[in-house]
C-alpha cells in the first residue's frame, strides 16, 4: 500500500519564505531517510533556480511540458524531466512554459485535476511530494490544492501577511468542500520571525488567540536570517550552506514535526479546523 503524502506549500502572498521552506523541508525529510520529490509549480522557477538550475527556460522537459501532455491527453513517462539534487532529493523543475499552461487550463475539462494526475503517477516512488505553489489564487493554485493531501501555509508575523491569510483559508475551504474532501491544513508556519520586536510578538499572539483556535499553528518557527536566502544563490539548502545555524536547526525540527503530524493523522482522525 502506498503511503506517499503530498503537501502543498502555499500562500497567495509572495516573499514569505515559501520556496525556501519547500527546499529545506524537503532536504530535512530526506535526511530523516524519506524519499522526497519537490515540484516547482511556479512559472518563475524560483525553486528550480534555488536548486542550482541557472537557466530553467532552456530545459527540454519541465512541469509545463508534463501538464501540457496531460491536457492534450498524450501519454507521459512520470519519471521524465525529474532532476536529482546532490542533497538527496528529486525535483520536477518549472519555467515560463507553465504560464502558458495555466492560461490553457481555463478551456480544459476537469481542469482542476491536471496536476493531480501527475502527482498520482509519481506517488509510488516517494514518501513525500512537496509542491511549491505560486503566490496567487488562480487556476494553478487550485490545481496545487487539489493535488495535495494537506497544506502548510508559510506566513510572516507581519500585518499584511496575517491579513492575507483569510483569502487563502477561504480558497482551501472551497476546494475541500467541493473537490478534495480529504484536504487538511497541517498548520501555519511562521517564517522570518524576529522575536526581538514587539510587533512580531503581538502578531504571533494575535494569530494564536484568533486563527490558532481553529487552524493549527506549527510549533516550529523559522527565525529571520539572511543565510537562508543566500543559500539559494549557491543552489544549496541551508543544511549544506550553514549546517550549524539557527535556521538549519529550525528546519530540522520542522521536518520532525511534519512527520509526527503524519503519524498522528494515520493513528486517528481529528477536526482540521477548515
CSV table of C-alpha atoms in Angstrom, one decimal:
chain,number,residue,atom,x,y,z
A,1,UNK,CA,0.0,0.0,0.0
A,2,UNK,CA,1.4,3.4,-1.0
A,3,UNK,CA,1.7,5.9,1.9
A,4,UNK,CA,3.1,8.8,0.0
A,5,UNK,CA,1.9,12.1,1.4
A,6,UNK,CA,1.6,15.2,-0.9
A,7,UNK,CA,1.9,18.6,0.8
A,8,UNK,CA,1.2,21.9,-0.8
A,9,UNK,CA,3.4,24.8,0.5
A,10,UNK,CA,1.3,27.7,-0.5
A,11,UNK,CA,0.4,31.3,0.3
A,12,UNK,CA,-1.0,33.9,-2.1
A,13,UNK,CA,1.4,36.5,-0.7
A,14,UNK,CA,5.0,36.4,-2.1
A,15,UNK,CA,8.1,36.9,0.0
A,16,UNK,CA,7.0,34.8,2.9
A,17,UNK,CA,9.7,32.0,2.6
A,18,UNK,CA,7.5,29.6,0.6
A,19,UNK,CA,10.2,28.3,-1.7
A,20,UNK,CA,12.9,28.3,1.0
A,21,UNK,CA,10.6,26.2,3.1
A,22,UNK,CA,9.9,23.8,0.3
A,23,UNK,CA,13.6,23.2,-0.3
A,24,UNK,CA,14.7,23.0,3.3
A,25,UNK,CA,11.8,20.9,4.5
A,26,UNK,CA,12.4,18.5,1.6
A,27,UNK,CA,16.1,18.1,2.4
A,28,UNK,CA,15.2,17.8,6.1
A,29,UNK,CA,12.8,14.9,5.3
A,30,UNK,CA,15.5,13.3,3.1
A,31,UNK,CA,18.0,13.5,6.0
A,32,UNK,CA,15.4,11.5,8.0
A,33,UNK,CA,15.6,8.7,5.4
A,34,UNK,CA,12.5,9.7,3.4
A,35,UNK,CA,12.2,9.6,-0.4
A,36,UNK,CA,11.2,13.2,-1.4
A,37,UNK,CA,10.1,14.8,-4.6
A,38,UNK,CA,9.8,18.6,-4.9
A,39,UNK,CA,7.5,20.0,-7.6
A,40,UNK,CA,8.1,23.6,-8.7
A,41,UNK,CA,4.5,24.8,-9.6
A,42,UNK,CA,5.5,28.4,-10.1
A,43,UNK,CA,6.4,29.8,-13.6
A,44,UNK,CA,9.0,32.0,-12.1
A,45,UNK,CA,11.0,28.8,-11.4
A,46,UNK,CA,12.4,30.1,-8.0
A,47,UNK,CA,12.7,26.5,-6.6
A,48,UNK,CA,14.3,25.3,-9.8
A,49,UNK,CA,16.9,28.1,-9.7
A,50,UNK,CA,17.3,27.6,-5.9
A,51,UNK,CA,18.4,24.0,-6.6
A,52,UNK,CA,21.1,25.0,-9.0
A,53,UNK,CA,19.4,25.2,-12.4
A,54,UNK,CA,20.7,28.5,-13.7
A,55,UNK,CA,18.7,28.6,-17.0
A,56,UNK,CA,15.4,26.8,-16.4
A,57,UNK,CA,13.9,28.2,-19.6
A,58,UNK,CA,16.4,26.1,-21.6
A,59,UNK,CA,15.2,22.8,-20.1
A,60,UNK,CA,13.7,20.3,-22.5
A,61,UNK,CA,11.2,19.0,-20.0
A,62,UNK,CA,9.6,20.8,-17.2
A,63,UNK,CA,6.3,20.7,-15.2
A,64,UNK,CA,4.7,22.8,-18.0
A,65,UNK,CA,5.7,20.1,-20.6
A,66,UNK,CA,4.2,17.3,-18.5
A,67,UNK,CA,1.0,19.2,-17.7
A,68,UNK,CA,0.7,20.1,-21.4
A,69,UNK,CA,0.9,16.4,-22.3
A,70,UNK,CA,-1.9,15.6,-19.8
A,71,UNK,CA,-4.1,18.4,-21.1
A,72,UNK,CA,-3.7,17.1,-24.7
A,73,UNK,CA,-4.4,13.5,-23.5
A,74,UNK,CA,-0.9,12.3,-24.5
A,75,UNK,CA,0.9,9.5,-22.8
A,76,UNK,CA,3.7,10.6,-20.5
A,77,UNK,CA,6.5,9.0,-18.5
A,78,UNK,CA,6.2,10.1,-14.8
A,79,UNK,CA,10.0,10.0,-14.4
A,80,UNK,CA,10.8,12.1,-17.5
A,81,UNK,CA,12.1,15.5,-16.6
A,82,UNK,CA,12.8,14.8,-12.9
A,83,UNK,CA,16.2,16.0,-11.8
A,84,UNK,CA,18.3,14.7,-8.8
A,85,UNK,CA,19.9,17.1,-6.4
A,86,UNK,CA,23.2,16.2,-4.6
A,87,UNK,CA,21.5,16.6,-1.2
A,88,UNK,CA,19.3,13.5,-1.7
A,89,UNK,CA,16.1,14.9,-3.1
A,90,UNK,CA,14.5,14.8,-6.6
A,91,UNK,CA,12.7,17.7,-8.2
A,92,UNK,CA,10.4,18.5,-11.1
A,93,UNK,CA,11.6,21.9,-12.4
A,94,UNK,CA,9.5,24.7,-13.8
A,95,UNK,CA,9.9,27.6,-16.2
A,96,UNK,CA,8.0,30.2,-18.1
A,97,UNK,CA,6.2,27.5,-20.1
A,98,UNK,CA,4.0,26.9,-17.1
A,99,UNK,CA,2.4,30.3,-17.6
A,100,UNK,CA,1.0,29.3,-21.0
A,101,UNK,CA,-0.3,26.0,-19.4
A,102,UNK,CA,-2.2,27.9,-16.7
A,103,UNK,CA,-3.9,30.1,-19.4
A,104,UNK,CA,-4.9,27.0,-21.3
A,105,UNK,CA,-6.4,25.4,-18.2
A,106,UNK,CA,-9.4,27.6,-18.4
A,107,UNK,CA,-10.6,25.8,-21.5
A,108,UNK,CA,-9.9,22.2,-20.3
A,109,UNK,CA,-12.4,19.7,-19.0
A,110,UNK,CA,-11.6,18.6,-15.4
A,111,UNK,CA,-9.0,21.5,-15.3
A,112,UNK,CA,-8.6,21.3,-11.6
A,113,UNK,CA,-7.2,17.7,-11.7
A,114,UNK,CA,-4.4,18.1,-14.2
A,115,UNK,CA,-1.6,18.5,-11.6
A,116,UNK,CA,-3.2,15.8,-9.5
A,117,UNK,CA,-2.9,13.4,-12.5
A,118,UNK,CA,0.8,13.9,-12.5
A,119,UNK,CA,1.2,13.7,-8.7
A,120,UNK,CA,-0.8,10.5,-8.5
A,121,UNK,CA,1.5,9.0,-11.2
A,122,UNK,CA,4.7,9.6,-9.2
A,123,UNK,CA,3.4,8.8,-5.7
A,124,UNK,CA,4.6,5.2,-5.9
A,125,UNK,CA,8.3,6.3,-5.9
A,126,UNK,CA,8.2,8.7,-2.9
A,127,UNK,CA,7.3,9.1,0.7
A,128,UNK,CA,6.7,12.8,0.4
A,129,UNK,CA,5.8,15.1,-2.5
A,130,UNK,CA,6.2,18.8,-1.7
A,131,UNK,CA,4.5,21.3,-4.1
A,132,UNK,CA,5.9,24.8,-4.2
A,133,UNK,CA,2.8,26.8,-5.2
A,134,UNK,CA,2.7,30.1,-6.9
A,135,UNK,CA,1.8,33.3,-5.0
A,136,UNK,CA,-1.7,33.7,-6.4
A,137,UNK,CA,-5.2,32.2,-6.0
A,138,UNK,CA,-5.5,31.3,-9.8
A,139,UNK,CA,-6.0,28.1,-11.6
A,140,UNK,CA,-2.5,26.7,-10.8
A,141,UNK,CA,-3.1,27.4,-7.1
A,142,UNK,CA,-6.4,25.4,-7.2
A,143,UNK,CA,-4.5,22.6,-9.0
A,144,UNK,CA,-2.0,22.6,-6.2
A,145,UNK,CA,-4.6,22.3,-3.5
A,146,UNK,CA,-6.5,19.5,-5.4
A,147,UNK,CA,-3.3,17.5,-5.9
A,148,UNK,CA,-2.3,17.7,-2.2
A,149,UNK,CA,-3.3,15.8,0.8
A,150,UNK,CA,-2.5,18.6,3.2
A,151,UNK,CA,-1.4,22.3,3.2
A,152,UNK,CA,1.4,24.1,5.1
A,153,UNK,CA,1.0,27.9,4.9
A,154,UNK,CA,4.1,30.0,5.5
A,155,UNK,CA,3.4,33.4,6.9
A,156,UNK,CA,5.5,36.2,8.3
A,157,UNK,CA,4.5,37.7,11.6
A,158,UNK,CA,3.5,41.0,9.9
A,159,UNK,CA,0.2,42.8,9.5
A,160,UNK,CA,-0.1,42.4,5.7
A,161,UNK,CA,0.9,38.7,5.7
A,162,UNK,CA,-1.5,37.9,8.5
A,163,UNK,CA,-4.3,39.9,6.9
A,164,UNK,CA,-3.9,37.9,3.6
A,165,UNK,CA,-4.4,34.5,5.3
A,166,UNK,CA,-8.2,34.9,5.2
A,167,UNK,CA,-8.4,34.7,1.4
A,168,UNK,CA,-6.2,31.7,1.3
A,169,UNK,CA,-8.2,29.9,4.0
A,170,UNK,CA,-11.4,30.6,2.1
A,171,UNK,CA,-9.9,29.0,-1.0
A,172,UNK,CA,-8.7,26.0,0.9
A,173,UNK,CA,-12.2,25.6,2.4
A,174,UNK,CA,-13.9,25.8,-1.0
A,175,UNK,CA,-11.6,23.2,-2.5
A,176,UNK,CA,-12.1,20.9,0.4
A,177,UNK,CA,-15.9,21.3,0.3
A,178,UNK,CA,-16.3,20.8,-3.5
A,179,UNK,CA,-13.3,19.0,-4.9
A,180,UNK,CA,-10.8,17.5,-2.5
A,181,UNK,CA,-12.7,16.4,0.6
A,182,UNK,CA,-9.5,14.8,2.2
A,183,UNK,CA,-7.6,18.1,2.1
A,184,UNK,CA,-6.4,19.3,5.5
A,185,UNK,CA,-4.3,22.1,6.9
A,186,UNK,CA,-1.2,20.8,8.7
A,187,UNK,CA,-0.6,24.2,10.0
A,188,UNK,CA,0.5,27.8,9.6
A,189,UNK,CA,4.3,28.1,9.6
A,190,UNK,CA,5.7,31.3,11.0
A,191,UNK,CA,8.7,32.4,9.0
A,192,UNK,CA,11.3,35.1,9.2
A,193,UNK,CA,10.5,35.5,12.9
A,194,UNK,CA,12.4,38.2,14.8
A,195,UNK,CA,11.2,37.8,18.4
A,196,UNK,CA,13.2,40.8,19.5
A,197,UNK,CA,10.5,43.1,18.1
A,198,UNK,CA,7.2,43.8,19.9
A,199,UNK,CA,5.3,43.9,16.6
A,200,UNK,CA,6.2,40.3,15.8
A,201,UNK,CA,5.3,39.2,19.3
A,202,UNK,CA,2.0,41.0,19.2
A,203,UNK,CA,1.0,39.5,15.8
A,204,UNK,CA,2.1,36.0,16.8
A,205,UNK,CA,0.0,36.3,19.9
A,206,UNK,CA,-2.9,37.6,17.9
A,207,UNK,CA,-2.7,34.7,15.4
A,208,UNK,CA,-2.5,32.2,18.3
A,209,UNK,CA,-5.6,33.7,20.0
A,210,UNK,CA,-7.6,34.1,16.8
A,211,UNK,CA,-6.9,31.8,13.9
A,212,UNK,CA,-5.0,29.4,16.2
A,213,UNK,CA,-8.2,28.5,17.9
A,214,UNK,CA,-9.4,26.8,14.6
A,215,UNK,CA,-6.4,26.3,12.4
A,216,UNK,CA,-3.1,24.7,13.8
A,217,UNK,CA,-0.1,26.9,14.1
A,218,UNK,CA,3.0,24.8,13.9
A,219,UNK,CA,5.2,24.7,17.0
A,220,UNK,CA,8.4,25.3,14.9
A,221,UNK,CA,9.2,28.9,14.0
A,222,UNK,CA,11.7,29.8,11.3
A,223,UNK,CA,13.9,32.6,12.6
A,224,UNK,CA,14.9,35.6,10.4
A,225,UNK,CA,18.3,35.1,8.8
A,226,UNK,CA,20.0,36.3,5.6
A,227,UNK,CA,21.7,33.0,5.3
A,228,UNK,CA,18.5,31.2,4.3
A,229,UNK,CA,18.2,33.4,1.1
A,230,UNK,CA,21.9,33.3,0.5
A,231,UNK,CA,21.9,29.5,0.3
A,232,UNK,CA,19.7,29.6,-2.8
A,233,UNK,CA,22.3,31.7,-4.7
A,234,UNK,CA,24.6,28.7,-4.5
A,235,UNK,CA,22.0,26.0,-5.3
A,236,UNK,CA,22.1,24.6,-1.8
A,237,UNK,CA,19.8,24.0,1.1
A,238,UNK,CA,20.5,25.7,4.4
A,239,UNK,CA,21.7,22.3,5.7
A,240,UNK,CA,24.7,22.4,3.3
A,241,UNK,CA,25.2,26.2,3.4
A,242,UNK,CA,25.1,26.7,7.2
A,243,UNK,CA,25.0,23.3,8.9
A,244,UNK,CA,25.2,24.7,12.4
A,245,UNK,CA,23.0,27.7,12.0
A,246,UNK,CA,19.7,28.5,13.8
A,247,UNK,CA,17.7,28.3,10.6
A,248,UNK,CA,19.1,24.8,9.9
A,249,UNK,CA,18.1,23.6,13.4
A,250,UNK,CA,14.6,25.1,12.8
A,251,UNK,CA,14.1,23.3,9.5
A,252,UNK,CA,15.4,20.1,11.1
A,253,UNK,CA,12.7,20.5,13.8
A,254,UNK,CA,10.1,21.3,11.2
A,255,UNK,CA,10.8,18.0,9.3
A,256,UNK,CA,10.3,16.0,12.5
A,257,UNK,CA,7.2,17.9,13.3
A,258,UNK,CA,5.7,17.2,9.9
A,259,UNK,CA,6.5,13.5,10.3
A,260,UNK,CA,4.9,13.5,13.7
A,261,UNK,CA,1.7,15.1,12.3
A,262,UNK,CA,1.5,12.4,9.6
A,263,UNK,CA,2.0,9.7,12.2
A,264,UNK,CA,-0.8,11.2,14.4
A,265,UNK,CA,-3.1,11.5,11.4
A,266,UNK,CA,-2.7,7.9,10.5
A,267,UNK,CA,-3.5,6.8,14.1
A,268,UNK,CA,-6.6,8.9,14.5
A,269,UNK,CA,-8.8,11.4,12.6
A,270,UNK,CA,-9.4,14.8,14.1
A,271,UNK,CA,-11.1,18.0,13.1
A,272,UNK,CA,-8.6,20.0,10.9
A,273,UNK,CA,-10.4,23.4,11.5
A,274,UNK,CA,-11.3,24.1,7.9
